[in-house]
Amino acid sequence: MENEFDWLKKVQPQKTPGHLIQGIGDDAALYQSEASFDEVATVDTMVEDVHFKKSTMSPTDIGYKALAINLSDIAAMGGKACYYLVSIAIPQSGWTEDEVVEIYAGMKELANRCGAVLIGGDTVSTNDRLVVTVTVIGRVETGRKLLRSNAKPGDIVFVTGPLGSSAAGLHLLLKGDKRLEAFEYEAVVRAHQRPEPQLDIGRVLAKSGFRVSLNDVSDGIASEAHEIAEASGVVIDLFEGDLPYHESLDDFPEQKWKWILSGGEDFQLLGTIARDEWDHVKGSVEGQGGEIYAIGEVKEGESSVYLHNENGIHSIDKSGYQHFG
Amino acid sequence: MENEFDWLKKVQPQKTPGHLIQGIGDDAALYQSEASFDEVATVDTMVEDVHFKKSTMSPTDIGYKALAINLSDIAAMGGKACYYLVSIAIPQSGWTEDEVVEIYAGMKELANRCGAVLIGGDTVSTNDRLVVTVTVIGRVETGRKLLRSNAKPGDIVFVTGPLGSSAAGLHLLLKGDKRLEAFEYEAVVRAHQRPEPQLDIGRVLAKSGFRVSLNDVSDGIASEAHEIAEASGVVIDLFEGDLPYHESLDDFPEQKWKWILSGGEDFQLLGTIARDEWDHVKGSVEGQGGEIYAIGEVKEGESSVYLHNENGIHSIDKSGYQHFG
């Protein structure tokens, strides 16, 4: 197997952006900061047979998703993506060199679309299963802080797209379900294998200049809503009838609400914004071809999350469990 | 086991530096850049039973070293350390929660000394052995580029401390050698378990304003010298008699030169600087209590590395193998 340097050369960008001084090829990457922007940084790890299986994800999917989950964190800060670093522990057996190159190719496909450039990494061997860790560095306009702690009573709660799709897709993949081939399930399978970080919507929210609380839906909307409620010290009311989901979830009536509330890995953005500013932001997002849905409201009170449906109002915990009351 | 958020709270710094806007606790960290500084970023991974063993490294040592090897890359760019992110894959068994906390404590011990602040991370579980990945973000004065490609004929080649110590220490640890207890071997064992990133010397070199080529000795001086020779298109002559090493290596006559030339993990800085500027830099480093040794010179010619000793001049390859001729 080639050395780290050779690996990285293969996936090195042809053209480096203006702010990058030294990318791959020295001890560390060197880049200029940007006037009137703050820096945003995040890291996430995916472990074989914990976060993905070779049977349900192709190598390019694995790379794509490993970068996507990090870009989603950047999106949740309203940032634009700039740079990424990849550390990969490659098993002594079970993975071909081509497969590892495909992992990087999957990242690059998404990175090119988002304007992120690979600037460094580490490739090591392991006697165990594959582990891939991606660090992403992004930027957001100085003074913009789309934090979880920004929610205030009276805010609209919004989400940027369907919930539960990833969980539905994983379910089909793990079962080897014959419906996998059907067109109507393509969207949910894709949501699991190639989640789309909502960077464009994050940028709209950051540029709006409005106070926005924001979180990405990695662990399910129940958990993320709790994080905002706790960080902001507010009550979040969610309206079941307004929660967006892909129509194919109706074919799984038993799992549907569990997936929607706590399936996780949807990588949509969940946030809150003042009611007066909602129409403007919704218009801007939809004007760019994006989706954004009002799904609830913020109230005063001890941190908690409630789900309103035709049966009444239910306190829900982080796992999405509904306490009927 | 606690969730990621709880983990990170335990090791969260009490006081955040001026430039950090949001550390642990949101989707990503947010920090200001600094006027007249460029950003430096690097990532490195350590895998249990590949890069360390529980029998030879305590949990605090593992954490210390995982951060140190990254800080060494920052040092090799002349940077100061600012922030670090830690991603850790924790085995289902074999590691206690206390041991994992100690890994973070080992990092923090070094980080506090170097002024680096933990700003984020990811904790995941694994069915295999422990994997720890550290990302460090540092800064260096705008326009300073202490790159491997900066060497020029006529330069002095220097190194910042003893070579081969880490390899000697590992040898003793793996053998369970009874000499481990002896005072005279403490330095080499410590060099393996707790390598010291040479950040202070990197800063002296960066602030000097001189043209400096620089590399950290992670893979052995033979390999690092080749990297400078190749990146700069020069010949590097090393003088065996000038290579610094800990006196205890004389007790291992068979391994001594292999360890010095290619033992690796010494995390000293290897570099080159114009002969006219050498005395000034040496004075500055030593004035701060640091060590720096002239060990060779740069010549014109096709990229290569030669070792001069009493038997003549030998071409050496990246692995330190001497081609007698």
XYZ file of C-alpha atoms in Angstrom:
650
model
C 0.000 0.000 0.000
C 1.235 3.481 -0.805
C 2.336 5.962 1.794
C 0.182 8.721 3.176
C 1.666 11.307 0.912
C 0.866 9.356 -2.248
C -2.670 8.725 -1.087
C -3.307 12.346 -0.491
C -1.791 13.432 -3.798
C -4.436 11.382 -5.610
C -7.238 13.360 -4.110
C -5.464 16.692 -3.944
C -7.398 19.499 -5.573
C -6.158 20.730 -8.934
C -6.692 24.342 -8.062
C -6.334 25.866 -4.643
C -8.519 28.765 -3.580
C -7.070 32.176 -2.848
C -6.949 31.769 0.890
C -5.034 28.504 1.006
C -1.273 29.051 1.324
C -0.091 25.470 1.790
C -2.365 22.449 1.507
C -1.304 18.813 1.571
C 2.434 18.193 1.511
C 3.930 19.840 4.588
C 3.622 19.230 8.334
C 0.350 21.141 8.571
C -1.927 23.151 6.315
C -1.551 26.918 6.247
C -4.357 29.268 5.214
C -5.324 32.893 5.541
C -8.253 33.915 7.630
C -10.806 36.198 6.026
C -11.657 39.732 7.072
C -15.119 40.054 8.656
C -15.507 36.296 9.100
C -15.172 34.103 12.177
C -13.933 30.524 11.934
C -16.085 27.437 12.562
C -14.619 23.989 13.261
C -16.094 20.541 13.841
C -15.070 16.885 13.792
C -17.025 13.634 13.441
C -16.061 9.994 13.250
C -17.688 7.035 11.529
C -16.746 3.491 12.603
C -17.348 0.456 10.409
C -20.132 -1.786 11.726
C -21.147 0.914 14.210
C -22.065 3.812 11.918
C -22.112 2.011 8.605
C -21.820 -1.441 7.084
C -20.225 -2.385 3.824
C -23.461 -4.181 2.998
C -25.539 -0.993 3.134
C -23.092 1.702 2.044
C -20.726 1.799 -0.924
C -17.244 3.267 -0.312
C -18.235 6.471 -2.129
C -21.362 6.713 0.056
C -19.227 6.280 3.181
C -16.927 9.103 2.128
C -19.825 11.293 1.086
C -21.608 10.798 4.382
C -18.475 11.195 6.535
C -18.032 14.662 5.065
C -21.766 15.435 4.962
C -22.311 14.943 8.696
C -19.569 17.484 9.378
C -20.823 19.956 6.795
C -24.202 19.687 8.480
C -22.607 20.976 11.694
C -21.116 23.872 9.763
C -24.572 24.540 8.245
C -26.057 24.590 11.753
C -23.689 27.463 12.577
C -24.702 29.300 9.408
C -21.228 28.804 7.987
C -19.802 28.284 4.558
C -17.485 25.301 4.150
C -13.814 26.044 3.464
C -11.448 23.198 4.317
C -11.473 19.590 5.455
C -8.960 17.150 6.893
C -9.399 13.383 6.778
C -7.938 10.835 9.122
C -8.535 7.246 8.169
C -7.569 3.993 9.885
C -7.448 1.343 7.176
C -7.876 -2.332 8.082
C -5.066 -4.727 7.164
C -7.619 -6.788 5.268
C -11.151 -6.481 3.955
C -10.634 -3.219 2.109
C -8.930 -2.778 -1.248
C -6.880 0.245 -2.146
C -9.501 1.124 -4.766
C -12.217 1.135 -2.124
C -10.237 3.519 0.040
C -9.676 5.806 -2.943
C -13.450 5.689 -3.534
C -14.080 6.869 0.025
C -12.024 9.977 -0.758
C -13.789 10.322 -4.111
C -17.155 10.330 -2.347
C -15.980 13.136 -0.117
C -14.566 15.036 -3.035
C -17.829 14.834 -4.958
C -19.652 16.582 -2.130
C -16.740 18.892 -1.308
C -16.536 20.201 -4.860
C -20.213 21.053 -4.742
C -19.845 22.865 -1.414
C -16.568 24.626 -2.133
C -14.575 22.716 0.495
C -10.947 21.816 -0.155
C -8.997 18.885 1.319
C -5.982 20.360 3.107
C -4.581 17.529 5.177
C -5.002 14.260 6.941
C -3.479 11.139 8.298
C -3.672 7.588 6.979
C -2.860 4.846 9.438
C -3.357 1.116 9.486
C -5.481 -0.809 11.942
C -5.883 -4.453 12.826
C -9.590 -3.798 13.262
C -12.377 -2.226 11.234
C -12.248 0.996 9.253
C -12.540 4.293 11.106
C -12.842 7.591 9.269
C -12.655 10.958 11.014
C -13.326 14.194 9.180
C -12.583 17.687 10.460
C -14.213 20.603 8.670
C -13.267 24.257 8.993
C -15.768 26.820 7.793
C -16.522 30.493 8.191
C -19.428 32.678 9.135
C -19.812 36.450 9.102
C -18.301 38.068 12.202
C -20.765 38.410 15.026
C -23.250 35.884 13.648
C -23.968 33.190 16.216
C -26.708 30.772 15.224
C -26.542 29.023 18.568
C -28.934 26.628 20.246
C -29.270 29.126 23.051
C -30.861 31.824 20.878
C -34.515 30.702 21.046
C -37.036 33.051 22.655
C -40.710 32.705 23.547
C -42.878 33.645 20.597
C -40.451 32.203 18.021
C -41.601 30.012 15.171
C -39.963 26.546 15.170
C -38.913 25.436 11.710
C -37.270 22.490 9.963
C -35.712 22.391 6.500
C -36.982 19.105 5.126
C -38.472 15.650 5.672
C -37.825 13.777 8.906
C -37.406 10.046 9.380
C -36.218 9.366 5.842
C -32.777 8.156 6.848
C -34.199 5.707 9.382
C -36.657 4.379 6.797
C -33.869 3.992 4.264
C -31.669 2.142 6.755
C -34.568 -0.146 7.641
C -35.039 -1.114 3.985
C -31.297 -1.601 3.482
C -30.842 -3.779 6.560
C -33.848 -5.924 5.647
C -32.668 -6.204 2.067
C -36.258 -5.161 1.348
C -37.418 -5.768 -2.197
C -38.944 -2.290 -2.201
C -35.389 -0.959 -2.423
C -35.649 -1.172 -6.189
C -38.846 0.845 -6.359
C -38.631 4.448 -7.401
C -40.760 5.691 -4.501
C -38.216 4.484 -1.957
C -35.169 5.937 -3.675
C -35.452 9.176 -1.720
C -35.338 7.542 1.707
C -32.476 5.221 0.796
C -30.566 8.166 -0.583
C -31.320 10.150 2.580
C -29.538 7.441 4.546
C -26.598 6.927 2.216
C -26.036 10.469 1.003
C -27.583 12.982 3.388
C -27.559 16.533 2.096
C -26.063 19.107 4.447
C -28.270 22.175 4.394
C -25.455 24.673 3.884
C -27.425 26.952 1.559
C -30.230 27.418 4.055
C -27.733 27.959 6.854
C -26.192 30.719 4.766
C -29.580 32.369 4.171
C -30.191 32.347 7.917
C -26.725 33.718 8.727
C -26.919 36.457 6.126
C -30.407 37.472 7.250
C -28.867 39.070 10.308
C -31.857 37.888 12.363
C -31.587 36.178 15.741
C -31.820 32.481 14.888
C -31.364 29.408 17.061
C -30.194 26.461 15.027
C -29.309 22.797 15.378
C -28.820 20.020 12.886
C -30.959 16.909 13.145
C -28.346 14.222 13.748
C -30.029 12.443 16.662
C -33.701 12.948 15.795
C -35.879 15.993 16.119
C -36.990 15.142 19.683
C -33.412 15.173 20.897
C -32.475 18.294 18.944
C -35.570 20.179 20.122
C -34.592 19.285 23.689
C -31.115 20.693 23.098
C -32.565 24.011 21.963
C -35.115 24.026 24.813
C -32.375 23.388 27.374
C -29.788 25.762 25.936
C -32.390 28.533 25.632
C -34.458 27.761 28.749
C -37.752 27.560 26.858
C -40.647 25.247 26.025
C -40.870 23.941 22.462
C -44.260 22.916 21.108
C -44.209 20.754 17.989
C -47.346 20.220 15.888
C -47.459 16.642 14.641
C -49.569 17.523 11.618
C -46.958 20.014 10.426
C -43.936 17.700 10.626
C -42.761 17.015 7.058
C -41.970 13.459 6.030
C -41.594 11.512 2.821
C -44.880 9.916 1.736
C -43.343 6.433 1.585
C -43.188 6.435 5.404
C -46.965 5.903 5.363
C -46.179 2.332 4.259
C -44.614 1.739 7.702
C -47.370 2.787 10.089
C -45.801 1.058 13.091
C -42.396 2.725 12.768
C -43.392 5.983 11.109
C -43.632 8.262 14.152
C -40.633 6.744 15.866
C -38.578 7.421 12.759
C -39.896 10.958 12.372
C -39.300 11.928 16.000
C -36.127 10.049 16.784
C -34.843 8.220 13.727
C -31.964 10.620 13.461
C -29.364 11.191 10.736
C -31.754 13.363 8.766
C -29.269 16.250 8.814
C -31.991 18.785 8.279
C -31.762 22.032 10.231
C -34.093 22.601 13.160
C -34.338 26.147 14.406
C -36.377 29.013 15.713
C -36.844 32.587 14.570
C -39.039 35.509 15.602
C -42.532 35.288 14.127
C -42.166 38.716 12.451
C -39.128 37.533 10.526
C -40.462 34.154 9.490
C -42.120 35.185 6.231
C -38.999 36.950 5.039
C -36.759 33.977 5.758
C -39.212 31.458 4.322
C -39.405 33.568 1.179
C -35.624 33.758 0.875
C -35.144 30.016 1.362
C -37.905 29.079 -1.075
C -36.681 31.714 -3.512
C -33.416 29.759 -3.677
C -35.285 26.520 -4.293
C -34.981 25.335 -0.693
C -37.594 23.924 1.661
C -38.483 25.251 5.089
C -41.495 24.388 7.217
C -43.045 25.941 10.320
C -43.574 23.020 12.711
C -44.121 24.592 16.102
C -43.617 27.473 18.453
C -41.515 28.517 21.412
C -43.144 29.306 24.754
C -41.994 30.487 28.128
C -41.481 27.834 30.774
C -39.150 25.226 32.134
C -37.150 23.557 29.357
C -39.309 20.891 27.756
C -40.689 19.660 24.464
C -44.357 18.899 23.732
C -45.979 17.205 20.783
C -49.477 18.363 19.859
C -51.651 15.930 17.931
C -55.280 14.941 17.597
C -55.094 13.004 20.881
C -53.884 15.943 22.896
C -50.594 17.362 24.096
C -47.797 15.008 25.060
C -44.531 15.700 26.735
C -41.818 13.980 24.712
C -38.367 13.065 25.951
C -35.094 13.129 24.030
C -35.694 9.676 22.615
C -39.058 10.784 21.203
C -41.012 8.757 23.738
C -44.424 10.323 24.290
C -45.634 10.614 27.841
C -49.391 10.606 27.445
C -51.058 13.093 29.703
C -21.466 5.357 29.799
C -22.289 9.031 29.661
C -23.128 10.828 26.478
C -20.681 12.859 24.437
C -21.818 16.118 25.893
C -21.209 14.983 29.469
C -17.790 13.669 28.563
C -16.745 16.905 27.058
C -18.057 18.998 29.919
C -15.676 17.206 32.255
C -12.672 18.367 30.323
C -14.029 21.721 29.251
C -11.751 24.612 30.135
C -12.830 26.851 32.992
C -11.833 29.995 31.203
C -12.031 30.598 27.487
C -9.517 32.802 25.746
C -10.547 36.047 24.129
C -10.788 34.705 20.627
C -13.085 31.786 21.362
C -16.757 32.680 20.843
C -18.365 29.264 21.339
C -16.480 26.164 22.442
C -17.978 22.820 23.334
C -21.756 22.694 23.483
C -23.073 23.635 20.061
C -22.906 22.030 16.634
C -19.443 23.378 15.947
C -16.902 25.629 17.614
C -16.813 29.299 16.676
C -13.720 31.477 17.092
C -12.329 34.734 15.829
C -9.329 34.798 13.582
C -6.502 37.085 14.550
C -5.248 40.084 12.606
C -1.785 39.555 11.066
C -1.869 35.791 11.655
C -2.514 32.918 9.264
C -4.180 29.707 10.441
C -2.435 26.328 10.694
C -4.316 23.026 10.921
C -3.282 19.405 11.301
C -4.749 16.043 12.311
C -3.191 12.795 13.543
C -4.587 9.480 14.678
C -3.296 6.895 17.150
C -4.675 3.352 17.058
C -4.400 0.957 20.005
C -1.940 -1.883 19.361
C -0.649 -0.082 16.271
C 0.651 3.192 17.716
C 0.533 2.334 21.389
C -0.133 -0.524 23.766
C -1.767 -0.359 27.148
C 1.241 -2.252 28.473
C 3.680 0.495 27.522
C 1.597 3.660 27.807
C -0.699 4.844 30.590
C -3.985 6.499 29.566
C -2.585 9.942 30.461
C 0.504 9.201 28.353
C -1.721 8.213 25.428
C -3.637 11.472 25.647
C -0.489 13.506 26.124
C 1.166 11.924 23.100
C -1.935 12.124 20.872
C -1.927 15.882 21.349
C 1.881 16.187 21.311
C 2.287 14.652 17.858
C -0.134 17.236 16.473
C 1.458 20.133 18.326
C 4.743 19.010 16.828
C 3.263 19.578 13.367
C 2.180 23.062 14.425
C 5.714 23.669 15.758
C 7.121 22.600 12.399
C 5.127 25.424 10.793
C 6.399 27.895 13.379
C 2.915 28.227 14.812
C 1.495 28.814 18.242
C -1.168 26.359 19.398
C -4.717 27.698 19.803
C -7.409 25.038 19.701
C -7.836 21.280 19.571
C -10.664 18.868 18.796
C -10.675 15.242 19.923
C -12.479 12.361 18.306
C -12.295 9.104 20.188
C -13.673 5.659 19.386
C -14.063 3.863 22.713
C -14.101 0.040 22.824
C -17.158 -1.667 24.307
C -14.840 -3.424 26.723
C -11.282 -3.236 27.964
C -11.379 0.449 28.874
C -12.954 1.977 31.956
C -14.605 5.350 31.977
C -11.845 6.582 34.308
C -9.204 5.553 31.811
C -10.914 7.494 29.054
C -11.153 10.549 31.304
C -7.409 10.139 31.960
C -6.710 10.243 28.227
C -8.365 13.674 28.135
C -6.500 14.689 31.295
C -3.192 13.804 29.640
C -4.069 16.037 26.719
C -5.174 18.820 28.995
C -1.930 18.731 30.963
C 0.034 19.427 27.799
C -2.587 21.780 26.350
C -2.558 24.007 29.417
C 1.192 24.323 29.145
C 0.977 25.228 25.449
C -2.057 27.493 25.615
C -4.302 25.220 23.557
C -8.014 24.969 24.363
C -10.320 21.999 23.695
C -13.151 23.305 21.516
C -14.936 20.231 20.259
C -14.956 16.579 19.473
C -16.848 13.397 18.952
C -17.066 10.330 21.173
C -18.233 7.161 19.511
C -18.191 3.521 20.483
C -16.352 0.788 18.663
C -16.410 -3.006 18.778
C -12.664 -2.938 18.254
C -9.677 -1.228 19.839
C -9.384 2.394 20.878
C -8.725 5.016 18.209
C -8.001 8.631 19.095
C -7.808 11.413 16.523
C -6.722 14.911 17.439
C -7.059 18.001 15.267
C -5.054 21.073 16.237
C -5.560 24.585 14.932
C -2.745 27.049 15.446
C -1.549 30.365 14.079
C 1.584 31.852 12.636
C 2.422 35.410 11.669
C 1.063 36.305 8.230
C 3.515 35.605 5.462
C 5.677 33.221 7.504
C 6.026 29.900 5.746
C 8.475 27.511 7.391
C 8.043 24.969 4.623
C 10.093 21.936 3.706
C 10.696 23.533 0.336
C 12.643 26.498 1.731
C 16.120 24.939 1.938
C 18.887 26.441 -0.191
C 22.489 25.441 -0.905
C 24.800 26.867 1.724
C 22.260 26.463 4.553
C 23.186 24.973 7.902
C 21.135 21.876 8.798
C 20.010 21.854 12.410
C 18.054 19.712 14.853
C 16.555 20.738 18.190
C 17.431 17.794 20.420
C 18.477 14.166 20.832
C 17.564 11.592 18.199
C 16.693 7.950 18.739
C 15.483 8.385 22.313
C 11.891 7.391 21.605
C 12.971 4.197 19.835
C 15.301 3.324 22.725
C 12.522 3.949 25.224
C 10.078 1.791 23.286
C 12.674 -0.982 23.079
C 13.079 -1.001 26.871
C 9.318 -0.871 27.427
C 8.548 -3.717 25.032
C 11.289 -5.902 26.530
C 10.146 -5.055 30.053
C 13.856 -4.334 30.513
C 15.012 -4.113 34.113
C 16.951 -0.970 33.187
C 13.568 0.810 32.994
C 13.886 1.550 36.690
C 17.286 3.143 36.348
C 17.556 6.891 36.409
C 19.738 7.061 33.324
C 17.021 5.553 31.146
C 14.204 7.770 32.368
C 14.836 10.322 29.617
C 14.460 7.856 26.761
C 11.356 6.226 28.212
C 9.835 9.654 28.728
C 10.755 10.606 25.153
C 8.624 7.710 23.962
C 5.689 8.204 26.306
C 5.582 11.986 26.512
C 7.372 13.557 23.567
C 7.818 17.297 23.872
C 6.585 19.308 20.892
C 9.165 21.989 20.148
C 6.683 24.854 19.926
C 8.955 27.415 21.593
C 11.751 26.852 19.122
C 9.283 26.912 16.233
C 8.129 30.325 17.484
C 11.703 31.640 17.672
C 12.239 30.530 14.079
C 8.958 32.049 12.875
C 9.530 35.346 14.643
C 13.094 35.592 13.362
C 11.721 36.502 9.967
C 14.493 34.455 8.341
C 13.985 31.958 5.527
C 13.775 28.617 7.349
C 12.915 25.155 6.068
C 11.425 23.015 8.794
C 10.091 19.520 9.420
C 9.307 17.589 12.559
C 11.051 14.274 13.158
C 8.125 11.889 13.265
C 9.519 9.202 10.955
C 13.242 9.474 11.718
C 15.784 12.023 10.629
C 16.732 10.127 7.453
C 13.146 10.263 6.227
C 12.622 13.885 7.247
C 15.908 14.993 5.661
C 14.783 13.309 2.443
C 11.518 15.232 2.571
C 13.364 18.541 2.808
C 15.854 17.479 0.101
C 13.023 16.512 -2.235
C 10.777 19.477 -1.538
C 13.687 21.904 -1.951
C 15.601 20.082 -4.697
C 18.882 20.002 -2.768
C 21.493 17.657 -1.298
C 21.611 17.337 2.477
C 24.880 16.314 4.120
C 24.617 15.079 7.704
C 27.675 14.733 9.922
C 27.398 11.641 12.077
C 29.640 13.033 14.802
C 27.356 16.047 15.224
C 24.067 14.144 15.606
C 22.883 14.594 19.203
C 21.696 11.553 21.129
C 21.144 10.584 24.737
C 24.225 8.961 26.250
C 22.281 5.867 27.292
C 22.068 4.866 23.627
C 25.757 3.910 23.861
C 24.561 0.876 25.864
C 22.873 -0.410 22.695
C 25.715 -0.401 20.143
C 23.871 -2.648 17.690
C 20.712 -0.569 17.508
C 22.106 2.865 18.246
C 22.595 4.217 14.733
C 19.410 2.667 13.428
C 17.475 4.406 16.197
C 19.229 7.746 15.657
C 18.710 7.748 11.898
C 15.315 6.136 11.585
C 13.842 5.369 15.001
C 11.278 8.089 14.564
C 8.819 9.670 16.982
C 11.510 11.990 18.357
C 9.372 15.023 17.485
C 12.400 17.260 17.362
C 12.517 19.867 14.619
C 14.860 19.349 11.689
C 15.508 22.393 9.554
C 17.854 24.523 7.557
C 18.783 28.184 7.720
C 21.296 30.447 5.976
C 24.762 30.193 7.506
C 24.822 33.959 8.203
C 21.702 33.714 10.326
C 22.629 30.588 12.243
C 24.472 32.244 15.134
C 21.603 34.636 15.754
C 18.995 31.863 15.825
C 21.161 29.547 17.917
C 21.670 32.385 20.394
C 17.927 33.098 20.563
C 17.001 29.447 21.091
C 19.666 28.871 23.733
C 18.801 32.178 25.368
C 15.340 30.741 25.987
C 16.815 27.591 27.475
C 16.297 25.519 24.312
C 18.676 23.254 22.469
C 19.668 23.499 18.837
C 22.531 21.736 17.067
C 24.185 22.216 13.685
C 24.331 18.728 12.170
C 24.993 19.254 8.496
C 24.834 21.447 5.446
C 22.823 21.902 2.290
C 24.481 21.575 -1.115
C 23.425 21.938 -4.694
C 22.556 18.775 -6.566
C 19.909 16.171 -7.216
C 17.743 15.566 -4.113
C 19.596 13.180 -1.818
C 20.884 12.723 1.709
C 24.432 11.748 2.673
C 25.898 10.716 5.986
C 29.529 11.642 6.625
C 31.435 9.553 9.164
C 34.933 8.268 9.796
C 34.450 5.556 7.169
C 33.554 7.973 4.419
C 30.456 9.412 2.823
C 27.371 7.234 2.493
C 24.161 7.855 0.625
C 21.304 7.086 2.984
C 17.755 6.290 1.977
C 14.554 7.255 3.762
C 14.743 4.268 6.060
C 18.228 5.286 7.177
C 19.899 2.436 5.287
C 23.473 3.385 4.422
C 24.670 2.555 0.953
C 28.390 2.185 1.409
C 30.343 3.616 -1.433
